[in-house]
PDB file of C-alpha atoms and ligand atoms in Angstrom:
ATOM      1  CA  MET U   1      15.843  -3.156  -2.334  1.00 48.00           C
ATOM      2  CA  THR U   2      19.093  -1.526  -1.159  1.00 47.00           C
ATOM      3  CA  ALA U   3      21.988  -2.407   1.081  1.00 51.00           C
ATOM      4  CA  GLN U   4      21.155   0.683   3.146  1.00 72.00           C
ATOM      5  CA  GLY U   5      18.079   1.603   5.112  1.00 91.00           C
ATOM      6  CA  LEU U   6      15.013  -0.577   5.266  1.00 97.00           C
ATOM      7  CA  PHE U   7      11.904  -0.316   3.128  1.00 98.00           C
ATOM      8  CA  VAL U   8       8.718  -1.617   4.764  1.00 98.00           C
ATOM      9  CA  SER U   9       5.278  -1.443   3.141  1.00 98.00           C
ATOM     10  CA  PHE U  10       1.819  -2.035   4.593  1.00 98.00           C
ATOM     11  CA  GLU U  11      -0.900  -3.535   2.449  1.00 98.00           C
ATOM     12  CA  GLY U  12      -4.478  -4.652   2.916  1.00 97.00           C
ATOM     13  CA  ILE U  13      -8.022  -3.927   1.879  1.00 95.00           C
ATOM     14  CA  ASP U  14      -9.618  -0.565   2.704  1.00 91.00           C
ATOM     15  CA  GLY U  15     -10.497  -0.444   6.405  1.00 92.00           C
ATOM     16  CA  SER U  16      -7.981  -3.146   7.390  1.00 95.00           C
ATOM     17  CA  GLY U  17      -6.275  -0.826   9.859  1.00 95.00           C
ATOM     18  CA  LYS U  18      -2.976  -0.699   7.976  1.00 97.00           C
ATOM     19  CA  SER U  19      -2.648   3.103   8.191  1.00 97.00           C
ATOM     20  CA  THR U  20      -3.016   3.012  11.980  1.00 97.00           C
ATOM     21  CA  GLN U  21      -0.498   0.185  12.193  1.00 98.00           C
ATOM     22  CA  ALA U  22       1.956   2.008   9.926  1.00 98.00           C
ATOM     23  CA  ARG U  23       1.768   5.057  12.213  1.00 98.00           C
ATOM     24  CA  ARG U  24       2.233   2.949  15.333  1.00 98.00           C
ATOM     25  CA  LEU U  25       5.243   1.138  13.887  1.00 98.00           C
ATOM     26  CA  ALA U  26       6.817   4.458  12.902  1.00 98.00           C
ATOM     27  CA  ALA U  27       6.276   5.834  16.414  1.00 98.00           C
ATOM     28  CA  SER U  28       7.731   2.782  18.138  1.00 97.00           C
ATOM     29  CA  LEU U  29      10.829   2.695  15.912  1.00 97.00           C
ATOM     30  CA  GLN U  30      11.353   6.427  16.446  1.00 97.00           C
ATOM     31  CA  ALA U  31      11.032   5.931  20.197  1.00 97.00           C
ATOM     32  CA  ALA U  32      13.763   3.292  19.876  1.00 95.00           C
ATOM     33  CA  GLY U  33      16.020   5.903  18.262  1.00 96.00           C
ATOM     34  CA  ARG U  34      15.659   4.943  14.590  1.00 96.00           C
ATOM     35  CA  GLU U  35      15.289   7.522  11.850  1.00 97.00           C
ATOM     36  CA  VAL U  36      11.970   6.842  10.160  1.00 98.00           C
ATOM     37  CA  VAL U  37      10.179   8.264   7.152  1.00 98.00           C
ATOM     38  CA  LEU U  38       6.446   7.516   7.234  1.00 98.00           C
ATOM     39  CA  THR U  39       4.871   7.929   3.820  1.00 98.00           C
ATOM     40  CA  ARG U  40       1.926   6.759   1.735  1.00 98.00           C
ATOM     41  CA  GLU U  41       0.708   5.965  -1.757  1.00 98.00           C
ATOM     42  CA  PRO U  42      -0.659   7.312  -3.902  1.00 98.00           C
ATOM     43  CA  GLY U  43       1.323  10.339  -2.722  1.00 98.00           C
ATOM     44  CA  GLY U  44       4.351  10.794  -0.524  1.00 98.00           C
ATOM     45  CA  SER U  45       5.973  13.546  -2.632  1.00 98.00           C
ATOM     46  CA  THR U  46       4.655  16.879  -3.906  1.00 98.00           C
ATOM     47  CA  GLY U  47       4.006  15.660  -7.444  1.00 98.00           C
ATOM     48  CA  ALA U  48       2.588  12.326  -6.332  1.00 98.00           C
ATOM     49  CA  GLU U  49       0.175  14.065  -3.945  1.00 98.00           C
ATOM     50  CA  GLU U  50      -1.061  16.112  -6.921  1.00 98.00           C
ATOM     51  CA  ILE U  51      -1.642  12.890  -8.847  1.00 98.00           C
ATOM     52  CA  ARG U  52      -3.412  11.438  -5.784  1.00 98.00           C
ATOM     53  CA  ALA U  53      -6.078  14.118  -6.090  1.00 97.00           C
ATOM     54  CA  LEU U  54      -6.527  13.200  -9.773  1.00 97.00           C
ATOM     55  CA  VAL U  55      -7.104   9.510  -9.082  1.00 96.00           C
ATOM     56  CA  LEU U  56      -9.024   9.641  -5.807  1.00 95.00           C
ATOM     57  CA  GLN U  57     -11.185  12.760  -6.207  1.00 95.00           C
ATOM     58  CA  GLY U  58     -13.811  13.660  -8.766  1.00 93.00           C
ATOM     59  CA  ASP U  59     -15.521  11.271 -11.144  1.00 92.00           C
ATOM     60  CA  PRO U  60     -13.399   8.081 -11.238  1.00 89.00           C
ATOM     61  CA  ASP U  61     -14.914   7.112 -14.599  1.00 92.00           C
ATOM     62  CA  ARG U  62     -13.125   9.963 -16.335  1.00 95.00           C
ATOM     63  CA  TRP U  63     -10.067   7.671 -16.475  1.00 96.00           C
ATOM     64  CA  SER U  64      -9.940   4.416 -18.375  1.00 96.00           C
ATOM     65  CA  ALA U  65      -8.440   1.493 -16.477  1.00 96.00           C
ATOM     66  CA  GLU U  66      -5.196   1.883 -18.457  1.00 97.00           C
ATOM     67  CA  THR U  67      -4.927   5.643 -17.856  1.00 97.00           C
ATOM     68  CA  GLU U  68      -5.544   5.074 -14.151  1.00 97.00           C
ATOM     69  CA  LEU U  69      -2.720   2.505 -14.103  1.00 98.00           C
ATOM     70  CA  LEU U  70      -0.380   5.034 -15.732  1.00 98.00           C
ATOM     71  CA  LEU U  71      -1.320   7.705 -13.187  1.00 98.00           C
ATOM     72  CA  PHE U  72      -0.704   5.430 -10.176  1.00 98.00           C
ATOM     73  CA  THR U  73       2.611   4.372 -11.721  1.00 98.00           C
ATOM     74  CA  ALA U  74       3.613   7.978 -12.431  1.00 98.00           C
ATOM     75  CA  ALA U  75       2.864   8.860  -8.808  1.00 98.00           C
ATOM     76  CA  ARG U  76       4.978   5.911  -7.633  1.00 99.00           C
ATOM     77  CA  ARG U  77       7.904   6.871  -9.846  1.00 98.00           C
ATOM     78  CA  ASP U  78       7.943  10.410  -8.428  1.00 99.00           C
ATOM     79  CA  HIS U  79       7.593   9.125  -4.857  1.00 98.00           C
ATOM     80  CA  LEU U  80      10.490   6.718  -5.406  1.00 98.00           C
ATOM     81  CA  GLU U  81      12.742   9.386  -6.929  1.00 98.00           C
ATOM     82  CA  ARG U  82      11.993  12.191  -4.498  1.00 98.00           C
ATOM     83  CA  THR U  83      11.217  10.501  -1.192  1.00 98.00           C
ATOM     84  CA  ILE U  84      11.966   6.780  -0.932  1.00 98.00           C
ATOM     85  CA  ARG U  85      15.382   6.432  -2.576  1.00 98.00           C
ATOM     86  CA  PRO U  86      16.899   9.516  -0.870  1.00 98.00           C
ATOM     87  CA  ALA U  87      15.645   8.299   2.534  1.00 98.00           C
ATOM     88  CA  LEU U  88      17.065   4.791   2.034  1.00 98.00           C
ATOM     89  CA  ALA U  89      20.352   6.258   0.864  1.00 97.00           C
ATOM     90  CA  ALA U  90      20.453   8.228   4.140  1.00 97.00           C
ATOM     91  CA  ASP U  91      20.009   4.905   5.985  1.00 97.00           C
ATOM     92  CA  ARG U  92      16.487   5.664   7.183  1.00 98.00           C
ATOM     93  CA  ILE U  93      13.642   3.228   7.683  1.00 98.00           C
ATOM     94  CA  VAL U  94      10.925   3.979   5.128  1.00 98.00           C
ATOM     95  CA  ILE U  95       7.433   2.890   6.152  1.00 98.00           C
ATOM     96  CA  CYS U  96       5.014   3.166   3.279  1.00 98.00           C
ATOM     97  CA  ASP U  97       1.228   2.857   3.536  1.00 98.00           C
ATOM     98  CA  ARG U  98       0.614   0.881   0.288  1.00 98.00           C
ATOM     99  CA  PHE U  99       3.054   0.340  -2.575  1.00 98.00           C
ATOM    100  CA  ALA U 100       3.104  -1.687  -5.807  1.00 98.00           C
ATOM    101  CA  ASP U 101       1.089  -4.610  -4.381  1.00 98.00           C
ATOM    102  CA  SER U 102      -1.904  -2.239  -4.246  1.00 98.00           C
ATOM    103  CA  THR U 103      -1.547  -1.610  -7.978  1.00 98.00           C
ATOM    104  CA  ARG U 104      -1.238  -5.361  -8.639  1.00 98.00           C
ATOM    105  CA  MET U 105      -4.553  -5.737  -6.815  1.00 97.00           C
ATOM    106  CA  TYR U 106      -6.645  -2.656  -7.533  1.00 95.00           C
ATOM    107  CA  GLN U 107      -5.545  -1.838 -11.082  1.00 96.00           C
ATOM    108  CA  GLY U 108      -4.639  -5.457 -11.827  1.00 96.00           C
ATOM    109  CA  LEU U 109      -7.952  -6.991 -10.816  1.00 93.00           C
ATOM    110  CA  SER U 110     -10.754  -4.497 -10.251  1.00 88.00           C
ATOM    111  CA  ARG U 111     -11.583  -3.387 -13.797  1.00 88.00           C
ATOM    112  CA  GLY U 112     -10.693  -6.490 -15.787  1.00 87.00           C
ATOM    113  CA  ASP U 113      -7.487  -8.509 -15.820  1.00 92.00           C
ATOM    114  CA  LEU U 114      -4.671  -5.986 -16.263  1.00 97.00           C
ATOM    115  CA  ARG U 115      -2.063  -7.786 -14.176  1.00 97.00           C
ATOM    116  CA  GLY U 116       0.215  -8.354 -17.192  1.00 98.00           C
ATOM    117  CA  LYS U 117       0.276  -4.629 -17.967  1.00 98.00           C
ATOM    118  CA  VAL U 118       0.764  -3.771 -14.286  1.00 98.00           C
ATOM    119  CA  ASP U 119       3.800  -6.059 -14.107  1.00 98.00           C
ATOM    120  CA  ALA U 120       5.288  -4.831 -17.392  1.00 98.00           C
ATOM    121  CA  LEU U 121       4.978  -1.191 -16.335  1.00 98.00           C
ATOM    122  CA  HIS U 122       6.377  -1.956 -12.898  1.00 98.00           C
ATOM    123  CA  ASP U 123       9.447  -3.630 -14.424  1.00 98.00           C
ATOM    124  CA  LEU U 124       9.952  -0.744 -16.814  1.00 98.00           C
ATOM    125  CA  MET U 125       9.369   2.222 -14.516  1.00 98.00           C
ATOM    126  CA  ILE U 126       9.663   1.125 -10.873  1.00 98.00           C
ATOM    127  CA  GLY U 127      11.791  -2.020 -10.625  1.00 98.00           C
ATOM    128  CA  ALA U 128      11.935  -1.939  -6.833  1.00 98.00           C
ATOM    129  CA  GLU U 129      10.169  -3.843  -4.076  1.00 98.00           C
ATOM    130  CA  PRO U 130      10.016  -3.282  -0.335  1.00 98.00           C
ATOM    131  CA  ASP U 131      12.377  -5.378   1.796  1.00 98.00           C
ATOM    132  CA  LEU U 132       9.376  -6.393   3.889  1.00 98.00           C
ATOM    133  CA  THR U 133       5.626  -6.116   3.288  1.00 98.00           C
ATOM    134  CA  LEU U 134       3.135  -6.473   6.127  1.00 98.00           C
ATOM    135  CA  LEU U 135      -0.227  -7.599   4.813  1.00 98.00           C
ATOM    136  CA  ILE U 136      -2.913  -6.787   7.376  1.00 98.00           C
ATOM    137  CA  ASP U 137      -5.490  -9.453   6.622  1.00 98.00           C
ATOM    138  CA  MET U 138      -9.014  -8.688   7.712  1.00 95.00           C
ATOM    139  CA  ASP U 139     -12.564  -9.911   7.347  1.00 94.00           C
ATOM    140  CA  PRO U 140     -13.913  -7.883   4.368  1.00 93.00           C
ATOM    141  CA  LYS U 141     -17.306  -7.244   5.978  1.00 92.00           C
ATOM    142  CA  GLN U 142     -15.804  -5.664   9.091  1.00 89.00           C
ATOM    143  CA  ALA U 143     -13.258  -3.761   7.049  1.00 90.00           C
ATOM    144  CA  LEU U 144     -15.912  -2.303   4.760  1.00 86.00           C
ATOM    145  CA  GLY U 145     -17.904  -1.093   7.764  1.00 84.00           C
ATOM    146  CA  ARG U 146     -14.840   0.710   9.091  1.00 84.00           C
ATOM    147  CA  ALA U 147     -13.870   2.184   5.747  1.00 83.00           C
ATOM    148  CA  LYS U 148     -17.368   3.498   5.084  1.00 80.00           C
ATOM    149  CA  ALA U 149     -17.480   5.153   8.511  1.00 83.00           C
ATOM    150  CA  ARG U 150     -14.714   7.527   7.380  1.00 82.00           C
ATOM    151  CA  ALA U 151     -16.329  10.047   5.089  1.00 70.00           C
ATOM    152  CA  THR U 152     -13.757  11.930   3.008  1.00 77.00           C
ATOM    153  CA  LEU U 153     -13.530  13.724  -0.308  1.00 72.00           C
ATOM    154  CA  GLU U 154     -11.703  10.776  -1.796  1.00 78.00           C
ATOM    155  CA  GLU U 155     -13.582   8.318  -3.975  1.00 66.00           C
ATOM    156  CA  ARG U 156     -12.343   5.002  -2.748  1.00 66.00           C
ATOM    157  CA  PHE U 157     -12.420   1.531  -4.112  1.00 68.00           C
ATOM    158  CA  GLU U 158     -14.540   0.514  -1.143  1.00 60.00           C
ATOM    159  CA  ASP U 159     -17.349   2.264  -2.997  1.00 66.00           C
ATOM    160  CA  PHE U 160     -17.336  -0.770  -5.275  1.00 69.00           C
ATOM    161  CA  GLY U 161     -18.781  -2.719  -2.333  1.00 80.00           C
ATOM    162  CA  GLN U 162     -18.452  -6.039  -0.589  1.00 86.00           C
ATOM    163  CA  GLY U 163     -17.847  -8.159  -3.703  1.00 90.00           C
ATOM    164  CA  LEU U 164     -14.706  -6.249  -4.600  1.00 89.00           C
ATOM    165  CA  GLN U 165     -13.477  -6.302  -0.988  1.00 91.00           C
ATOM    166  CA  ASP U 166     -13.828 -10.120  -1.000  1.00 94.00           C
ATOM    167  CA  ARG U 167     -11.878 -10.413  -4.265  1.00 94.00           C
ATOM    168  CA  MET U 168      -9.190  -8.021  -3.041  1.00 94.00           C
ATOM    169  CA  ARG U 169      -8.718  -9.963   0.179  1.00 96.00           C
ATOM    170  CA  ALA U 170      -8.335 -13.240  -1.732  1.00 97.00           C
ATOM    171  CA  GLY U 171      -6.021 -11.504  -4.202  1.00 97.00           C
ATOM    172  CA  PHE U 172      -3.766 -10.132  -1.448  1.00 98.00           C
ATOM    173  CA  LEU U 173      -3.506 -13.580   0.163  1.00 98.00           C
ATOM    174  CA  ALA U 174      -2.582 -15.060  -3.234  1.00 98.00           C
ATOM    175  CA  LEU U 175       0.072 -12.353  -3.565  1.00 98.00           C
ATOM    176  CA  ALA U 176       1.536 -13.421  -0.204  1.00 98.00           C
ATOM    177  CA  ASP U 177       1.957 -16.918  -1.690  1.00 98.00           C
ATOM    178  CA  GLU U 178       3.508 -15.430  -4.805  1.00 97.00           C
ATOM    179  CA  PHE U 179       6.116 -13.433  -2.831  1.00 98.00           C
ATOM    180  CA  PRO U 180       6.707 -15.559   0.285  1.00 98.00           C
ATOM    181  CA  ASP U 181      10.154 -14.085   1.015  1.00 97.00           C
ATOM    182  CA  ARG U 182       8.859 -10.539   1.213  1.00 98.00           C
ATOM    183  CA  ILE U 183       5.221 -10.607   2.367  1.00 98.00           C
ATOM    184  CA  ARG U 184       4.181 -11.494   5.933  1.00 98.00           C
ATOM    185  CA  VAL U 185       0.479 -11.942   6.686  1.00 98.00           C
ATOM    186  CA  ILE U 186      -0.662 -10.351   9.955  1.00 98.00           C
ATOM    187  CA  ASP U 187      -4.080 -11.269  11.386  1.00 98.00           C
ATOM    188  CA  GLY U 188      -5.904  -7.925  11.562  1.00 97.00           C
ATOM    189  CA  ASN U 189      -9.075  -9.328  13.156  1.00 96.00           C
ATOM    190  CA  ARG U 190      -7.802  -8.544  16.640  1.00 96.00           C
ATOM    191  CA  ASP U 191      -7.564  -5.499  18.855  1.00 96.00           C
ATOM    192  CA  GLU U 192      -5.203  -2.793  17.708  1.00 97.00           C
ATOM    193  CA  ASP U 193      -2.573  -3.449  20.412  1.00 98.00           C
ATOM    194  CA  ALA U 194      -2.323  -7.152  19.594  1.00 98.00           C
ATOM    195  CA  VAL U 195      -1.855  -6.395  15.897  1.00 98.00           C
ATOM    196  CA  ALA U 196       0.759  -3.713  16.725  1.00 98.00           C
ATOM    197  CA  ARG U 197       2.741  -6.196  18.857  1.00 98.00           C
ATOM    198  CA  ASP U 198       2.723  -8.705  16.008  1.00 98.00           C
ATOM    199  CA  VAL U 199       3.857  -6.029  13.535  1.00 98.00           C
ATOM    200  CA  ALA U 200       6.671  -4.870  15.839  1.00 98.00           C
ATOM    201  CA  ALA U 201       7.867  -8.452  16.397  1.00 98.00           C
ATOM    202  CA  THR U 202       7.872  -9.174  12.658  1.00 98.00           C
ATOM    203  CA  VAL U 203       9.930  -6.068  11.892  1.00 97.00           C
ATOM    204  CA  ALA U 204      12.320  -6.766  14.791  1.00 96.00           C
ATOM    205  CA  ALA U 205      12.874 -10.295  13.472  1.00 96.00           C
ATOM    206  CA  HIS U 206      13.627  -8.880  10.038  1.00 95.00           C
ATOM    207  CA  LEU U 207      16.089  -6.317  11.448  1.00 92.00           C
ATOM    208  CA  ALA U 208      17.881  -8.928  13.581  1.00 89.00           C
TER     209      ALA U 208
HETATM  210  P1  TYD I   1      -5.965   4.303   1.221  1.00 80.37           P
HETATM  211  O1  TYD I   1      -4.894   3.472   1.813  1.00 80.37           O
HETATM  212  O2  TYD I   1      -7.374   3.927   1.467  1.00 80.37           O
HETATM  213  O3  TYD I   1      -5.780   5.827   1.605  1.00 80.37           O
HETATM  214  P2  TYD I   1      -5.979   6.481   3.043  1.00 80.37           P
HETATM  215  O4  TYD I   1      -4.602   6.612   3.599  1.00 80.37           O
HETATM  216  O5  TYD I   1      -6.607   7.819   2.756  1.00 80.37           O
HETATM  217  O6  TYD I   1      -6.830   5.589   3.893  1.00 80.37           O
HETATM  218  O7  TYD I   1      -5.696   4.325  -0.354  1.00 80.37           O
HETATM  219  C1  TYD I   1      -6.495   5.063  -1.195  1.00 80.37           C
HETATM  220  C2  TYD I   1      -7.087   4.246  -2.308  1.00 80.37           C
HETATM  221  O8  TYD I   1      -6.156   4.135  -3.390  1.00 80.37           O
HETATM  222  C3  TYD I   1      -7.496   2.849  -1.942  1.00 80.37           C
HETATM  223  O9  TYD I   1      -8.868   2.673  -2.251  1.00 80.37           O
HETATM  224  C4  TYD I   1      -6.660   1.958  -2.833  1.00 80.37           C
HETATM  225  C5  TYD I   1      -6.245   2.855  -3.952  1.00 80.37           C
HETATM  226  N1  TYD I   1      -4.965   2.502  -4.598  1.00 80.37           N
HETATM  227  C6  TYD I   1      -4.967   1.927  -5.850  1.00 80.37           C
HETATM  228  O10 TYD I   1      -6.023   1.687  -6.433  1.00 80.37           O
HETATM  229  N2  TYD I   1      -3.788   1.644  -6.469  1.00 80.37           N
HETATM  230  C7  TYD I   1      -2.591   1.900  -5.896  1.00 80.37           C
HETATM  231  O11 TYD I   1      -1.528   1.614  -6.488  1.00 80.37           O
HETATM  232  C8  TYD I   1      -2.593   2.493  -4.594  1.00 80.37           C
HETATM  233  C9  TYD I   1      -1.283   2.798  -3.911  1.00 80.37           C
HETATM  234  C10 TYD I   1      -3.801   2.783  -3.965  1.00 80.37           C
END
């Protein structure tokens, strides 16, 4: 996305372990002396965190699919302006837990086929992609079990159940075929350390 810094995103279905892996990657790069900004979506800036509460808490049906898409995109625009671009300009490594691929999947597929609108809005308002995206691929049944075990205030898409998890997994793998230069698929059906080693090696190869 820029000549400076490095922008890495993590993607995957809910419960795939991507947040843990994002944290571990950030810690290992920091230990190696790199300046890292670990962030997440929706959120990652003051305004975007406010929008996060709007989309993930309360009755999700109060938003139409289109309004929800606008809110996620608004959050991303603020995050990009306030957090991501300044960090990349300062030559930092930005590690982001979810980015636009999540919108392509969740808003693009879960409530009807909105992918065309997702792409149009992305081109108009975001226009940036990570340099590298690590897709933590995981068996949807196991992932759903993990995701459900974490009770939080946030209404998640995992509440839509196994069928949606299956479609999201297939959708993410199709996205990896669509963007082969950017997306690397990591097998998440292994113990955490093995996945972390694979993630670290993939990022090291990209940096080299
Ligand atoms: P998640 O990664 O589960 O958050 P946490 O860090 O708390 O585990 O993301 C929250 C939810 O937001 C998840 O169900 C996917 C959804 N989401 C979208 O629907 N569209 C988006 O563009 C993004 C970034 C997330």
